[in-house]
Coordinates of C-alpha atoms in Angstrom, one line a residue:
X1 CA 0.0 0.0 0.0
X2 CA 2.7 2.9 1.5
X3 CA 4.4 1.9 -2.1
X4 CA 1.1 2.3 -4.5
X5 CA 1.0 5.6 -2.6
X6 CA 4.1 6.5 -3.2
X7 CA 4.2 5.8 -6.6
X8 CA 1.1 7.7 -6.6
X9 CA 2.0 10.7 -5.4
X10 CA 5.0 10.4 -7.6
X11 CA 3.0 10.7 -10.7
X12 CA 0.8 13.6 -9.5
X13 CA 4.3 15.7 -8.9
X14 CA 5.3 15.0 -11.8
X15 CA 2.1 15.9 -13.7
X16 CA 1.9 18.8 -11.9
X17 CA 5.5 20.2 -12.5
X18 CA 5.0 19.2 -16.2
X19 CA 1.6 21.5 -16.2
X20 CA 3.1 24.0 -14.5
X21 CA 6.5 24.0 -17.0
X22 CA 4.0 24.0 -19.4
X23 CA 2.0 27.1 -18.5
X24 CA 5.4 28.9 -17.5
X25 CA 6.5 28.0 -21.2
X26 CA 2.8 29.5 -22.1
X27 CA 3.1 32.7 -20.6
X28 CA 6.9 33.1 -22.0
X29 CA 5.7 33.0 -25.1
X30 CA 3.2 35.9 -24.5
X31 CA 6.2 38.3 -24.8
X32 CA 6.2 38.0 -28.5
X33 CA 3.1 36.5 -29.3
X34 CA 1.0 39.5 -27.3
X35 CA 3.2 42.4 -27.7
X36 CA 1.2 45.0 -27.3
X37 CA 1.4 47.6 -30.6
X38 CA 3.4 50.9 -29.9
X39 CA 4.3 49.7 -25.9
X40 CA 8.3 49.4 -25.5
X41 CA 9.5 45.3 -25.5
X42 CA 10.6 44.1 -22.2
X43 CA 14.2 44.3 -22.9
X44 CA 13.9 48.2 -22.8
X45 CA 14.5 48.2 -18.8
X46 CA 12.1 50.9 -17.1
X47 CA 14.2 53.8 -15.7
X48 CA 12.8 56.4 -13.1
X49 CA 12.9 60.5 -13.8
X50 CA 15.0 61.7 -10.9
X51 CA 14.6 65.5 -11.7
X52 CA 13.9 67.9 -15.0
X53 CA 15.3 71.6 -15.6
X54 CA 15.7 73.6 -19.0
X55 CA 16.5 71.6 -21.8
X56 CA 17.2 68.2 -19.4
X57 CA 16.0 65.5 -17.8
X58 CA 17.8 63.4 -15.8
X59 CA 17.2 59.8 -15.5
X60 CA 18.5 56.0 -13.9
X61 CA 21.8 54.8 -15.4
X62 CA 21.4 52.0 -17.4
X63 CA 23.4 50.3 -20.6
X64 CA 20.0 51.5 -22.1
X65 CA 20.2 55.3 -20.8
X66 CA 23.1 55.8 -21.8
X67 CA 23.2 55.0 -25.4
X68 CA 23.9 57.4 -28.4
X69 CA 21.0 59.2 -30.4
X70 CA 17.6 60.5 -29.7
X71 CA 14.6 58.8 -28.6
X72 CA 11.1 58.9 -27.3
X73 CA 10.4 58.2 -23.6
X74 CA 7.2 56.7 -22.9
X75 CA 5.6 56.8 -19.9
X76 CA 2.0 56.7 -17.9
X77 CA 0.7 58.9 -20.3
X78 CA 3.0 60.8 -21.3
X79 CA 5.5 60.8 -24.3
X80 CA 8.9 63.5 -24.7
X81 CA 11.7 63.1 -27.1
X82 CA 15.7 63.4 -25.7
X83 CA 18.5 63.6 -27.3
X84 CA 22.4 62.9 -26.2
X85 CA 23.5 62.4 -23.1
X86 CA 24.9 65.1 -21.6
X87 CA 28.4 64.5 -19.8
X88 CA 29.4 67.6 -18.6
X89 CA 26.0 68.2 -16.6
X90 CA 26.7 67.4 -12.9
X91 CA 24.8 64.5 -12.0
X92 CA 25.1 61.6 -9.0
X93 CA 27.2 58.5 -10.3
X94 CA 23.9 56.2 -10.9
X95 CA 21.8 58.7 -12.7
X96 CA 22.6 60.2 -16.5
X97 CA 21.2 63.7 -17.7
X98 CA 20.5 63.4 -21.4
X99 CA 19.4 67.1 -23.5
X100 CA 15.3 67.3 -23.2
X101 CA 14.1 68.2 -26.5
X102 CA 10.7 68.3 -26.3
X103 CA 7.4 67.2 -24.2
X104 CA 4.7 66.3 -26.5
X105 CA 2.3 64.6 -24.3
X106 CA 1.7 65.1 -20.8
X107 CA 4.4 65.9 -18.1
X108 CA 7.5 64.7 -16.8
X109 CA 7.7 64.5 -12.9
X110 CA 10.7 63.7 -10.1
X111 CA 9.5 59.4 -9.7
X112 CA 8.2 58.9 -13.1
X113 CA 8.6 55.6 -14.5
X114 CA 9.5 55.6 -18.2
X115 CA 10.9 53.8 -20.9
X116 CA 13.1 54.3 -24.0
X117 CA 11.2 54.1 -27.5
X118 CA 12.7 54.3 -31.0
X119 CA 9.3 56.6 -32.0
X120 CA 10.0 60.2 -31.5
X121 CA 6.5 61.2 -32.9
X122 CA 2.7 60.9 -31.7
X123 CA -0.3 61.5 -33.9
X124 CA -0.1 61.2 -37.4
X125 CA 2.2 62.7 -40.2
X126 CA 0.3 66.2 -40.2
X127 CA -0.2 66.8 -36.4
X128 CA 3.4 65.4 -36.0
X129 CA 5.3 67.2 -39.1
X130 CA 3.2 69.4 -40.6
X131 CA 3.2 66.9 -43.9
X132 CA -0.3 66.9 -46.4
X133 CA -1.5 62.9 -45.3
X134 CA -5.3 61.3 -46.1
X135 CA -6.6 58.5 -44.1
X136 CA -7.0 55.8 -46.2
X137 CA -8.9 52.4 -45.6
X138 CA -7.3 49.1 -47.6
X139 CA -9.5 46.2 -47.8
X140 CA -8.3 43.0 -46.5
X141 CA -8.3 39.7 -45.1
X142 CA -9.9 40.5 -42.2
X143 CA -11.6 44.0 -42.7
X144 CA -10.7 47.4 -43.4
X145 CA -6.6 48.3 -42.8
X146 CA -6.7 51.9 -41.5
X147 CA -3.6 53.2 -43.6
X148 CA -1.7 56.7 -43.5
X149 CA -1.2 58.5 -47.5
X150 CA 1.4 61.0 -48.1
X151 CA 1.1 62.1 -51.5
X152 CA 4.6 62.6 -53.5
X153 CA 5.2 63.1 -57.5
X154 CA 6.9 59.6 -58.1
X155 CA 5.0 56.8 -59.7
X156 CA 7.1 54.5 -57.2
X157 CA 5.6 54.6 -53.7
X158 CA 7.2 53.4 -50.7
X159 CA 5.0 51.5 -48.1
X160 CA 6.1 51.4 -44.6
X161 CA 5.3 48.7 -42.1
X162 CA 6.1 48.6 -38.7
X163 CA 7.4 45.7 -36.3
X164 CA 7.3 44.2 -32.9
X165 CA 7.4 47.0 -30.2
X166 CA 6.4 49.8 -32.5
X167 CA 3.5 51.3 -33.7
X168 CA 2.6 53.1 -36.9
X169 CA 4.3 56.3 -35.7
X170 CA 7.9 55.2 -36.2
X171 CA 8.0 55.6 -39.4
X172 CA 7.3 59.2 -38.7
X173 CA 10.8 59.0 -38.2
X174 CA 12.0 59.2 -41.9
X175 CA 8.7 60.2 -43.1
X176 CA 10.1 63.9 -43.8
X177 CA 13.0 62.7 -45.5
X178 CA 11.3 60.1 -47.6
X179 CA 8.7 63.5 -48.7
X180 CA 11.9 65.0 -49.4
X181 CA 12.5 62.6 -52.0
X182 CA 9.5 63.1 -53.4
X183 CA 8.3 59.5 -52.6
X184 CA 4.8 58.7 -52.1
X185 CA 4.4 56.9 -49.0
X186 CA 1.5 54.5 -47.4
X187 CA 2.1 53.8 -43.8
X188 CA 0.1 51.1 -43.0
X189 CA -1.5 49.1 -40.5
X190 CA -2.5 45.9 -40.0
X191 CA -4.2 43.1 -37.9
X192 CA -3.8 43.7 -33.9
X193 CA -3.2 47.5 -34.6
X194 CA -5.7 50.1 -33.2
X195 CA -8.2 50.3 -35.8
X196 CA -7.3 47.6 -37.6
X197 CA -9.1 43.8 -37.8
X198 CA -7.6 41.7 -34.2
X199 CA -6.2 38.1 -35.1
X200 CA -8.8 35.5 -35.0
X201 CA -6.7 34.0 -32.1
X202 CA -5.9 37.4 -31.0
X203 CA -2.2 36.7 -30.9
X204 CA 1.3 38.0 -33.4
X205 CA 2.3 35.6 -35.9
X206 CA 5.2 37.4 -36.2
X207 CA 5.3 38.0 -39.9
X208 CA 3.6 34.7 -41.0
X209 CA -0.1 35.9 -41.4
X210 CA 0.5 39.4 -41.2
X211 CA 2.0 39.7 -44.6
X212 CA -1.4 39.1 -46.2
X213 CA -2.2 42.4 -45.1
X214 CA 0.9 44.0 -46.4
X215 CA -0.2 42.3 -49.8
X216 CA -3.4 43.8 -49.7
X217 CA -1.7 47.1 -49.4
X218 CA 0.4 47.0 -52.6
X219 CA -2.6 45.7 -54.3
X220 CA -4.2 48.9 -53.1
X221 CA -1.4 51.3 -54.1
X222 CA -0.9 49.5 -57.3
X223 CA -4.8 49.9 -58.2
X224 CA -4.3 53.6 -57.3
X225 CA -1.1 54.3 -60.0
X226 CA 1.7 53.4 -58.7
X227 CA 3.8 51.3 -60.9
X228 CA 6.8 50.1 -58.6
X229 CA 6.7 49.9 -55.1
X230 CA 9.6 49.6 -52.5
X231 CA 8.4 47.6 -49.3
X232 CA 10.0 49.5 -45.9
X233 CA 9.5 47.2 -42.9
X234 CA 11.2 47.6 -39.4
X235 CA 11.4 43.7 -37.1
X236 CA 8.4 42.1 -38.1
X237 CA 7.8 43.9 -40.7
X238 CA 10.8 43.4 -42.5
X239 CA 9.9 39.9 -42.0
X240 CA 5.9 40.7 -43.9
X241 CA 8.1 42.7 -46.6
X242 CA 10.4 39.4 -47.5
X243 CA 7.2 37.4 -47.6
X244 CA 5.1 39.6 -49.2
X245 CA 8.2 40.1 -51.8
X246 CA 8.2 36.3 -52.3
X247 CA 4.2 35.7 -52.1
X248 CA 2.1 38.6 -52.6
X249 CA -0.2 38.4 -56.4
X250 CA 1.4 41.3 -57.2
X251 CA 4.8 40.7 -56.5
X252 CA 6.1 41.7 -59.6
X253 CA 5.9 45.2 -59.0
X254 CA 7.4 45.6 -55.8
X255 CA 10.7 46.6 -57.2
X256 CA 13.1 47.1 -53.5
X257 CA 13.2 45.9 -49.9
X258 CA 14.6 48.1 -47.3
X259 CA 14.5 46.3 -44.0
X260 CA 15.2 47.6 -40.5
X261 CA 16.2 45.2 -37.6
X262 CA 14.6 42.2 -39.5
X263 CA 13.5 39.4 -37.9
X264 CA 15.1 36.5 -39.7
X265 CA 14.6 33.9 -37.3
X266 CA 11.7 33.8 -35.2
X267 CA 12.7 31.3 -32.9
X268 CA 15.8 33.7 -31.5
X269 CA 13.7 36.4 -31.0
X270 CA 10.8 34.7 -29.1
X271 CA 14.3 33.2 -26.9
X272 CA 15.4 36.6 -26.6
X273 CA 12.1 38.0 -25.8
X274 CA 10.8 35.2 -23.6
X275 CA 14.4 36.1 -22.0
X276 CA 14.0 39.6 -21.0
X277 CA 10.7 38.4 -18.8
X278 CA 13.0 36.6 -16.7
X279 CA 12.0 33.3 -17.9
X280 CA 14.7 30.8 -16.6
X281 CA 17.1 29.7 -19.6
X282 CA 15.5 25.5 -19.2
X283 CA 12.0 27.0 -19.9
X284 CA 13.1 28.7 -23.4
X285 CA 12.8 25.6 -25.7
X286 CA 9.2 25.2 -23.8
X287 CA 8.1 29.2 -24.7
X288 CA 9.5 28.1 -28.1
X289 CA 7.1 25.0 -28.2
X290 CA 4.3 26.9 -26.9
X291 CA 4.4 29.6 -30.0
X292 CA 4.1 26.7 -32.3
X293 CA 1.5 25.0 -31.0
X294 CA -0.8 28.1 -30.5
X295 CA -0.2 29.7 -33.9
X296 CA 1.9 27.0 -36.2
X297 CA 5.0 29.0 -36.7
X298 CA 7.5 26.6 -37.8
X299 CA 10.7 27.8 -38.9
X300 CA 11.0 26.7 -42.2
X301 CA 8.2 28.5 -43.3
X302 CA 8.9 32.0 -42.4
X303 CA 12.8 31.7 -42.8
X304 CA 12.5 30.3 -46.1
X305 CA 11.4 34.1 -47.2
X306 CA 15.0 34.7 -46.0
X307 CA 16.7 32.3 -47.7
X308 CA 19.5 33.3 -50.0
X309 CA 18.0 31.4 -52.7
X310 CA 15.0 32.9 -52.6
X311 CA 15.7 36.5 -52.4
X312 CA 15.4 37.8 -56.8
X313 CA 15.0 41.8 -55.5
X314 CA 17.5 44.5 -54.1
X315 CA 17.7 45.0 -50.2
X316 CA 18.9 47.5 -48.2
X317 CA 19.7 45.9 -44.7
X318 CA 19.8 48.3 -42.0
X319 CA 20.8 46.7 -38.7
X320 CA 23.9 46.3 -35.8
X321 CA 25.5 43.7 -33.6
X322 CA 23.6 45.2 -30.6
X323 CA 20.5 44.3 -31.0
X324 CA 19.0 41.9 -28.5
X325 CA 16.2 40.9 -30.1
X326 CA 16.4 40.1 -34.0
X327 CA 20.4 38.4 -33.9
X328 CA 22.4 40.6 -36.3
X329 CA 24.5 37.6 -37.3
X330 CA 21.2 36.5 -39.4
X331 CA 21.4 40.0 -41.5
X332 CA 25.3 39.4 -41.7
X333 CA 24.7 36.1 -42.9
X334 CA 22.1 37.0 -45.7
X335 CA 24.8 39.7 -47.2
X336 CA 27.7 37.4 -46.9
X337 CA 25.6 35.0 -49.4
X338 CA 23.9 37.6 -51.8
X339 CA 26.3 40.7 -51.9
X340 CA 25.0 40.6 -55.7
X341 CA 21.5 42.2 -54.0
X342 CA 21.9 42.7 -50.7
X343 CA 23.6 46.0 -49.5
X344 CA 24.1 46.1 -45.0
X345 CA 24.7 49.0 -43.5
X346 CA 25.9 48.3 -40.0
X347 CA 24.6 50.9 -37.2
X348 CA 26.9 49.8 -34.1
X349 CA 25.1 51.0 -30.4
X350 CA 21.5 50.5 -31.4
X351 CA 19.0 48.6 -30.2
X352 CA 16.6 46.6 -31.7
X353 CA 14.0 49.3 -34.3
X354 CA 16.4 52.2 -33.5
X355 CA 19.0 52.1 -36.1
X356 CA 17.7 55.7 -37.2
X357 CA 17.7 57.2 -33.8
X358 CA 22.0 56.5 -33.7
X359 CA 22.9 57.9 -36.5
X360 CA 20.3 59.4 -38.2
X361 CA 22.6 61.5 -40.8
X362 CA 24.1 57.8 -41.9
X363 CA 21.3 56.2 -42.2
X364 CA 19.0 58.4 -44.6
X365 CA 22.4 58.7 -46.7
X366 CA 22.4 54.7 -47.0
X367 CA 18.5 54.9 -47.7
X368 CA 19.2 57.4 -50.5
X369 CA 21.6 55.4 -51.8
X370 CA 19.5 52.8 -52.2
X371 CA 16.6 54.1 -53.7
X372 CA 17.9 56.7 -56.0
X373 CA 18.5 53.6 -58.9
X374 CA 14.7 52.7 -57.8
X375 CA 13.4 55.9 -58.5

């Protein structure tokens, strides 16, 4: 009897720890299959205002506060834009001042929990810079796509698409300079966005559904003139332009990539992501598990988009070895094996969406670069 019992109770531990591994790999998965659009990942630490004056703000030291270039900081309802740090500002040894630019939203007091954000803009491209836009709506899978328009005089538009982390205000970012150039540009987006259809499951396929609504959208600008179109898409959404490049009906006109921080390989960036929650390092493979069976991502089916073999179209890589969540070595990789088409520029110090924010001067220079022969 004591060993029935014991056996037993054996069987129950173990069925409960393997439940309980389970649901822990469950919820690990959450951090890339329900990142919430527009709200900073979780390997953006949260940092504390410690004080404000003219022109500064002063905030907890971190690897992450200090970094070069200008960023948003998020908080509770409230949104501001700083720039570099600024060294020769007296400050305590675990705090760093960094120039203040601007408050857009809200206010920025002493105890304020914030977080750093690649998106320096709110609102949309005429509240936030001034720029002629029309709300468009683009049939698709699921429902209407709410979209942004900003007309330009080329016949080849360029559609931008946001990524994990990010909402569509980044691309604000280089709007200007892409209206410079005279580009029209759609900035679309798509299911799980605000406005937009949610998943039927309600979660982030990371790049393997989504890119039906990216299709949809070059359908949409091709049926409204344009006759090339370059595909602009930061993390996940460099991962929806490589698809869509590959899969969409009207792939043949889509004449460029230019992808930010792609996501190349899911699998490292739901690791990575899964990761920054805290998730012990034996639970991983289990988060990784998890993502498949609750939305069928399997590996060979998104990173065959990726594949060298695959790729027939010019791509401008934008991307750097510090960036903790899409592993630059895949971008590296993808140029080492197709320098015939694929052009990296390498942005050293910038985390993952925030190559612009860096070194903004080199990057629109490599963008140019890039799309002048597509013009």
């Amino acid at each position: 009897m004591r060993t029935v019992r014991a056996t037993a109770a054996a069987v129950t531990a173990v069925t409960v720890a393997g439940a309980a591994a389970v649901a822990a790999g469950r919820f690990a998965s959450d951090a890339a299959l329900k990142a919430p659009p527009g709200r900073p990942l979780p390997t953006e630490p949260r940092l504390t205002v410690h004080g404000t004056a003219a022109g500064r703000v002063t905030l907890t030291r971190t690897l992450a506060s200090v970094r070069p270039g200008s960023y948003g900081l998020a908080g509770n309802g409230s949104h501001a834009v700083v720039g570099p740090v600024l060294d020769t500002v007296p400050h305590p040894p675990d705090s760093v001042v960094r120039r203040l630019e601007r408050v857009t939203h809200g206010t920025l007091e002493p105890g304020d929990k914030v977080r750093l954000t690649p998106s320096l803009h709110i609102g949309d491209p005429r509240t936030a810079l001034g720029l002629d836009c029309t709300d468009v709506e683009i049939p698709g899978e699921l429902g209407p796509l709410p979209a942004w328009f900003v007309p330009g005089a080329r016949d080849t538009w360029i559609i931008t698409v946001h990524g994990l982390g990010a909402g569509r205000e980044l691309p604000l970012n280089i709007l200007a300079f892409l209206h410079g150039l005279r580009f029209p540009v759609l900035d679309l987006a798509y299911r799980g966005d605000p406005g937009a259809p949610r998943p039927p499951d309600g979660l982030n396929h990371l790049g393997e559904t989504e890119w039906r609504d990216l299709d949809a959208a070059v359908r949409h600008a091709t049926a409204q003139g344009a006759a090339r179109v370059v595909l602009y898409g930061w993390s996940t959404g460099a991962t929806m332009a490589l698809r869509a490049a590959a899969h969409s009906s009207a792939r043949d006109r889509v004449s460029g990539l230019v992808l930010d921080s792609p996501v190349l390989n899911w699998e490292a960036t739901l690791r990575a992501l899964a990761a920054a929650r805290r998730t012990p390092s034996p639970l991983l493979p289990l988060a990784v598990r998890a993502a498949q069976g609750r939305t069928g991502l399997y590996g060979d089916r998104i990173d065959e988009a990726a594949h060298p073999e695959r790729l027939t179209l010019p791509a401008l890589i934008l991307h750097g070895p510090d960036d903790l969540v899409a592993p630059w070595a895949y971008s590296r990789r993808l140029a080492e094996h197709r320098p015939d088409l694929v052009t990296l520029h390498t942005v050293p110090q910038a985390p993952h969406n925030a190559m612009w924010n860096v070194d903004p001067s080199g990057y629109e220079e490599a963008v140019r670069r890039f799309l002048t022969p597509l013009m």
